[in-house]
Amino acid sequence: MLAGQLALIVAALFSGAAFYVNFAEHPARMHLDDGGMLKQWKPAYGRGFLMQGPLAVIGALLGALAWWQTGSWLFLDGAILILANWPYTLLVIMPVNNQLMATDPARAGGETRALLNRWNTLHAGRTGLGVAATLIFLIALQG
């Protein structure tokens, strides 16, 4: 079942990238001064979006294809979970992103640091969705 295996790989890539951001990149960023952490976050966010956005779509398409080929609802469940990162990002995380993007690093302060911590907490939701999709694809492949 190639589509299911590829869906698993893509979801695992998405999850690994999201996990790295939450548990390595963001904590390291928080050791910078307020302006420096915002300067680092802005291009890192842009690059992450360019990588994770397509992975969510590709993982969902592959999961849906695996569901269509096998009839296993688990593949469709995994596809929905990985794709749920798009509305979650647009509705939940984007207001924080917009505030951070609108902040001049020269004017960054305690509020910026608090927003970045909030962003990391919200980003953990993306990590959770990715891990859940990965596990569901793995279970689907066992059946």
PDB file of C-alpha atoms in Angstrom:
ATOM      1  CA  MET A   1       0.000   0.000   0.000  1.00  0.00           C
ATOM      2  CA  LEU A   2       2.277   2.728  -1.322  1.00  0.00           C
ATOM      3  CA  ALA A   3      -0.109   5.667  -0.781  1.00  0.00           C
ATOM      4  CA  GLY A   4      -0.569   4.750   2.888  1.00  0.00           C
ATOM      5  CA  GLN A   5       3.162   4.322   3.421  1.00  0.00           C
ATOM      6  CA  LEU A   6       3.864   7.674   1.783  1.00  0.00           C
ATOM      7  CA  ALA A   7       1.125   9.318   3.872  1.00  0.00           C
ATOM      8  CA  LEU A   8       2.829   7.949   6.986  1.00  0.00           C
ATOM      9  CA  ILE A   9       6.226   9.258   5.869  1.00  0.00           C
ATOM     10  CA  VAL A  10       4.878  12.720   5.059  1.00  0.00           C
ATOM     11  CA  ALA A  11       2.965  12.945   8.337  1.00  0.00           C
ATOM     12  CA  ALA A  12       6.083  11.855  10.223  1.00  0.00           C
ATOM     13  CA  LEU A  13       8.139  14.524   8.430  1.00  0.00           C
ATOM     14  CA  PHE A  14       5.538  17.146   9.328  1.00  0.00           C
ATOM     15  CA  SER A  15       5.450  15.981  12.949  1.00  0.00           C
ATOM     16  CA  GLY A  16       9.220  15.882  13.268  1.00  0.00           C
ATOM     17  CA  ALA A  17       9.572  19.404  11.929  1.00  0.00           C
ATOM     18  CA  ALA A  18       6.846  20.712  14.225  1.00  0.00           C
ATOM     19  CA  PHE A  19       8.342  18.893  17.222  1.00  0.00           C
ATOM     20  CA  TYR A  20      11.777  20.357  16.456  1.00  0.00           C
ATOM     21  CA  VAL A  21      10.347  23.874  16.456  1.00  0.00           C
ATOM     22  CA  ASN A  22       8.601  23.394  19.819  1.00  0.00           C
ATOM     23  CA  PHE A  23      11.381  21.599  21.645  1.00  0.00           C
ATOM     24  CA  ALA A  24      14.617  22.899  20.099  1.00  0.00           C
ATOM     25  CA  GLU A  25      14.299  26.014  17.949  1.00  0.00           C
ATOM     26  CA  HIS A  26      11.860  28.004  20.071  1.00  0.00           C
ATOM     27  CA  PRO A  27      13.569  27.406  23.438  1.00  0.00           C
ATOM     28  CA  ALA A  28      16.905  28.394  21.881  1.00  0.00           C
ATOM     29  CA  ARG A  29      15.334  31.535  20.371  1.00  0.00           C
ATOM     30  CA  MET A  30      14.067  32.569  23.789  1.00  0.00           C
ATOM     31  CA  HIS A  31      17.667  32.992  25.015  1.00  0.00           C
ATOM     32  CA  LEU A  32      18.072  35.966  22.659  1.00  0.00           C
ATOM     33  CA  ASP A  33      17.182  39.518  23.578  1.00  0.00           C
ATOM     34  CA  ASP A  34      13.646  40.643  22.692  1.00  0.00           C
ATOM     35  CA  GLY A  35      14.564  42.171  19.332  1.00  0.00           C
ATOM     36  CA  GLY A  36      16.881  39.314  18.396  1.00  0.00           C
ATOM     37  CA  MET A  37      14.315  36.638  19.079  1.00  0.00           C
ATOM     38  CA  LEU A  38      11.758  38.411  16.899  1.00  0.00           C
ATOM     39  CA  LYS A  39      14.332  38.897  14.128  1.00  0.00           C
ATOM     40  CA  GLN A  40      15.035  35.160  14.239  1.00  0.00           C
ATOM     41  CA  TRP A  41      11.369  34.152  14.424  1.00  0.00           C
ATOM     42  CA  LYS A  42      10.214  36.098  11.354  1.00  0.00           C
ATOM     43  CA  PRO A  43      12.315  34.323   8.687  1.00  0.00           C
ATOM     44  CA  ALA A  44      12.120  30.990  10.556  1.00  0.00           C
ATOM     45  CA  TYR A  45       8.323  31.190  10.505  1.00  0.00           C
ATOM     46  CA  GLY A  46       8.303  31.963   6.789  1.00  0.00           C
ATOM     47  CA  ARG A  47      10.557  29.040   5.970  1.00  0.00           C
ATOM     48  CA  GLY A  48       8.601  26.711   8.245  1.00  0.00           C
ATOM     49  CA  PHE A  49       5.346  27.693   6.580  1.00  0.00           C
ATOM     50  CA  LEU A  50       6.808  26.949   3.143  1.00  0.00           C
ATOM     51  CA  MET A  51       7.804  23.490   4.321  1.00  0.00           C
ATOM     52  CA  GLN A  52       4.956  22.434   6.615  1.00  0.00           C
ATOM     53  CA  GLY A  53       2.044  23.855   4.623  1.00  0.00           C
ATOM     54  CA  PRO A  54       2.650  21.640   1.591  1.00  0.00           C
ATOM     55  CA  LEU A  55       3.463  18.628   3.778  1.00  0.00           C
ATOM     56  CA  ALA A  56       0.011  18.885   5.382  1.00  0.00           C
ATOM     57  CA  VAL A  57      -1.699  19.022   1.995  1.00  0.00           C
ATOM     58  CA  ILE A  58       0.383  16.212   0.494  1.00  0.00           C
ATOM     59  CA  GLY A  59      -0.130  14.030   3.578  1.00  0.00           C
ATOM     60  CA  ALA A  60      -3.885  14.612   3.392  1.00  0.00           C
ATOM     61  CA  LEU A  61      -4.035  13.785  -0.319  1.00  0.00           C
ATOM     62  CA  LEU A  62      -2.016  10.612   0.167  1.00  0.00           C
ATOM     63  CA  GLY A  63      -4.148   9.595   3.149  1.00  0.00           C
ATOM     64  CA  ALA A  64      -7.319  10.175   1.147  1.00  0.00           C
ATOM     65  CA  LEU A  65      -5.904   8.140  -1.736  1.00  0.00           C
ATOM     66  CA  ALA A  66      -5.036   5.300   0.663  1.00  0.00           C
ATOM     67  CA  TRP A  67      -8.588   5.448   2.045  1.00  0.00           C
ATOM     68  CA  TRP A  68     -10.022   5.333  -1.482  1.00  0.00           C
ATOM     69  CA  GLN A  69      -7.790   2.367  -2.377  1.00  0.00           C
ATOM     70  CA  THR A  70      -8.382   0.365   0.801  1.00  0.00           C
ATOM     71  CA  GLY A  71     -11.683   1.569   2.233  1.00  0.00           C
ATOM     72  CA  SER A  72     -10.011   1.900   5.651  1.00  0.00           C
ATOM     73  CA  TRP A  73     -11.533   4.856   7.477  1.00  0.00           C
ATOM     74  CA  LEU A  74      -8.341   5.204   9.500  1.00  0.00           C
ATOM     75  CA  PHE A  75      -6.575   6.593   6.445  1.00  0.00           C
ATOM     76  CA  LEU A  76      -9.320   9.183   6.013  1.00  0.00           C
ATOM     77  CA  ASP A  77      -9.106  10.036   9.728  1.00  0.00           C
ATOM     78  CA  GLY A  78      -5.347  10.584   9.416  1.00  0.00           C
ATOM     79  CA  ALA A  79      -5.854  12.685   6.287  1.00  0.00           C
ATOM     80  CA  ILE A  80      -8.372  14.903   8.073  1.00  0.00           C
ATOM     81  CA  LEU A  81      -6.081  15.318  11.080  1.00  0.00           C
ATOM     82  CA  ILE A  82      -3.015  16.311   9.072  1.00  0.00           C
ATOM     83  CA  LEU A  83      -5.079  18.692   6.930  1.00  0.00           C
ATOM     84  CA  ALA A  84      -6.663  20.199  10.061  1.00  0.00           C
ATOM     85  CA  ASN A  85      -3.372  22.052  10.481  1.00  0.00           C
ATOM     86  CA  TRP A  86      -4.499  24.534   7.818  1.00  0.00           C
ATOM     87  CA  PRO A  87      -7.688  25.778   9.491  1.00  0.00           C
ATOM     88  CA  TYR A  88      -6.038  25.532  12.919  1.00  0.00           C
ATOM     89  CA  THR A  89      -3.191  27.728  11.710  1.00  0.00           C
ATOM     90  CA  LEU A  90      -5.434  30.215   9.929  1.00  0.00           C
ATOM     91  CA  LEU A  91      -8.013  30.545  12.702  1.00  0.00           C
ATOM     92  CA  VAL A  92      -6.008  30.029  15.883  1.00  0.00           C
ATOM     93  CA  ILE A  93      -2.352  30.852  15.248  1.00  0.00           C
ATOM     94  CA  MET A  94      -2.601  33.486  12.508  1.00  0.00           C
ATOM     95  CA  PRO A  95      -3.791  36.331  14.787  1.00  0.00           C
ATOM     96  CA  VAL A  96      -0.638  35.878  16.880  1.00  0.00           C
ATOM     97  CA  ASN A  97       1.505  35.587  13.731  1.00  0.00           C
ATOM     98  CA  ASN A  98       0.056  38.831  12.413  1.00  0.00           C
ATOM     99  CA  GLN A  99       0.846  40.675  15.648  1.00  0.00           C
ATOM    100  CA  LEU A 100       4.404  39.367  15.626  1.00  0.00           C
ATOM    101  CA  MET A 101       4.928  40.201  11.955  1.00  0.00           C
ATOM    102  CA  ALA A 102       3.643  43.741  12.542  1.00  0.00           C
ATOM    103  CA  THR A 103       6.097  44.318  15.405  1.00  0.00           C
ATOM    104  CA  ASP A 104       9.319  46.159  14.623  1.00  0.00           C
ATOM    105  CA  PRO A 105      12.215  44.235  16.229  1.00  0.00           C
ATOM    106  CA  ALA A 106      13.597  47.551  17.486  1.00  0.00           C
ATOM    107  CA  ARG A 107      10.388  47.978  19.527  1.00  0.00           C
ATOM    108  CA  ALA A 108      10.197  44.388  20.776  1.00  0.00           C
ATOM    109  CA  GLY A 109       9.778  43.968  24.512  1.00  0.00           C
ATOM    110  CA  GLY A 110       8.081  41.897  27.150  1.00  0.00           C
ATOM    111  CA  GLU A 111       4.814  41.774  25.229  1.00  0.00           C
ATOM    112  CA  THR A 112       6.670  40.376  22.209  1.00  0.00           C
ATOM    113  CA  ARG A 113       8.286  37.707  24.380  1.00  0.00           C
ATOM    114  CA  ALA A 114       4.862  36.790  25.789  1.00  0.00           C
ATOM    115  CA  LEU A 115       3.408  36.599  22.259  1.00  0.00           C
ATOM    116  CA  LEU A 116       6.235  34.316  21.148  1.00  0.00           C
ATOM    117  CA  ASN A 117       5.613  32.039  24.112  1.00  0.00           C
ATOM    118  CA  ARG A 118       1.894  32.008  23.238  1.00  0.00           C
ATOM    119  CA  TRP A 119       2.822  31.227  19.626  1.00  0.00           C
ATOM    120  CA  ASN A 120       4.903  28.243  20.768  1.00  0.00           C
ATOM    121  CA  THR A 121       2.036  26.928  22.885  1.00  0.00           C
ATOM    122  CA  LEU A 122      -0.348  27.240  19.944  1.00  0.00           C
ATOM    123  CA  HIS A 123       2.221  25.667  17.617  1.00  0.00           C
ATOM    124  CA  ALA A 124       2.253  22.636  19.916  1.00  0.00           C
ATOM    125  CA  GLY A 125      -1.299  22.040  18.655  1.00  0.00           C
ATOM    126  CA  ARG A 126       0.159  21.609  15.173  1.00  0.00           C
ATOM    127  CA  THR A 127       2.666  19.150  16.569  1.00  0.00           C
ATOM    128  CA  GLY A 128      -0.160  17.234  18.247  1.00  0.00           C
ATOM    129  CA  LEU A 129      -2.236  17.067  15.070  1.00  0.00           C
ATOM    130  CA  GLY A 130       0.781  15.810  13.135  1.00  0.00           C
ATOM    131  CA  VAL A 131       1.667  13.160  15.706  1.00  0.00           C
ATOM    132  CA  ALA A 132      -1.956  11.992  15.885  1.00  0.00           C
ATOM    133  CA  ALA A 133      -2.121  11.690  12.076  1.00  0.00           C
ATOM    134  CA  THR A 134       1.187   9.807  12.040  1.00  0.00           C
ATOM    135  CA  LEU A 135      -0.019   7.328  14.647  1.00  0.00           C
ATOM    136  CA  ILE A 136      -3.333   6.787  12.859  1.00  0.00           C
ATOM    137  CA  PHE A 137      -1.560   6.150   9.541  1.00  0.00           C
ATOM    138  CA  LEU A 138       0.741   3.695  11.328  1.00  0.00           C
ATOM    139  CA  ILE A 139      -2.214   1.852  12.862  1.00  0.00           C
ATOM    140  CA  ALA A 140      -4.007   1.821   9.482  1.00  0.00           C
ATOM    141  CA  LEU A 141      -0.979   0.197   7.866  1.00  0.00           C
ATOM    142  CA  GLN A 142      -0.991  -2.549  10.494  1.00  0.00           C
ATOM    143  CA  GLY A 143      -4.534  -3.602   9.539  1.00  0.00           C
TER     144      GLY A 143
END
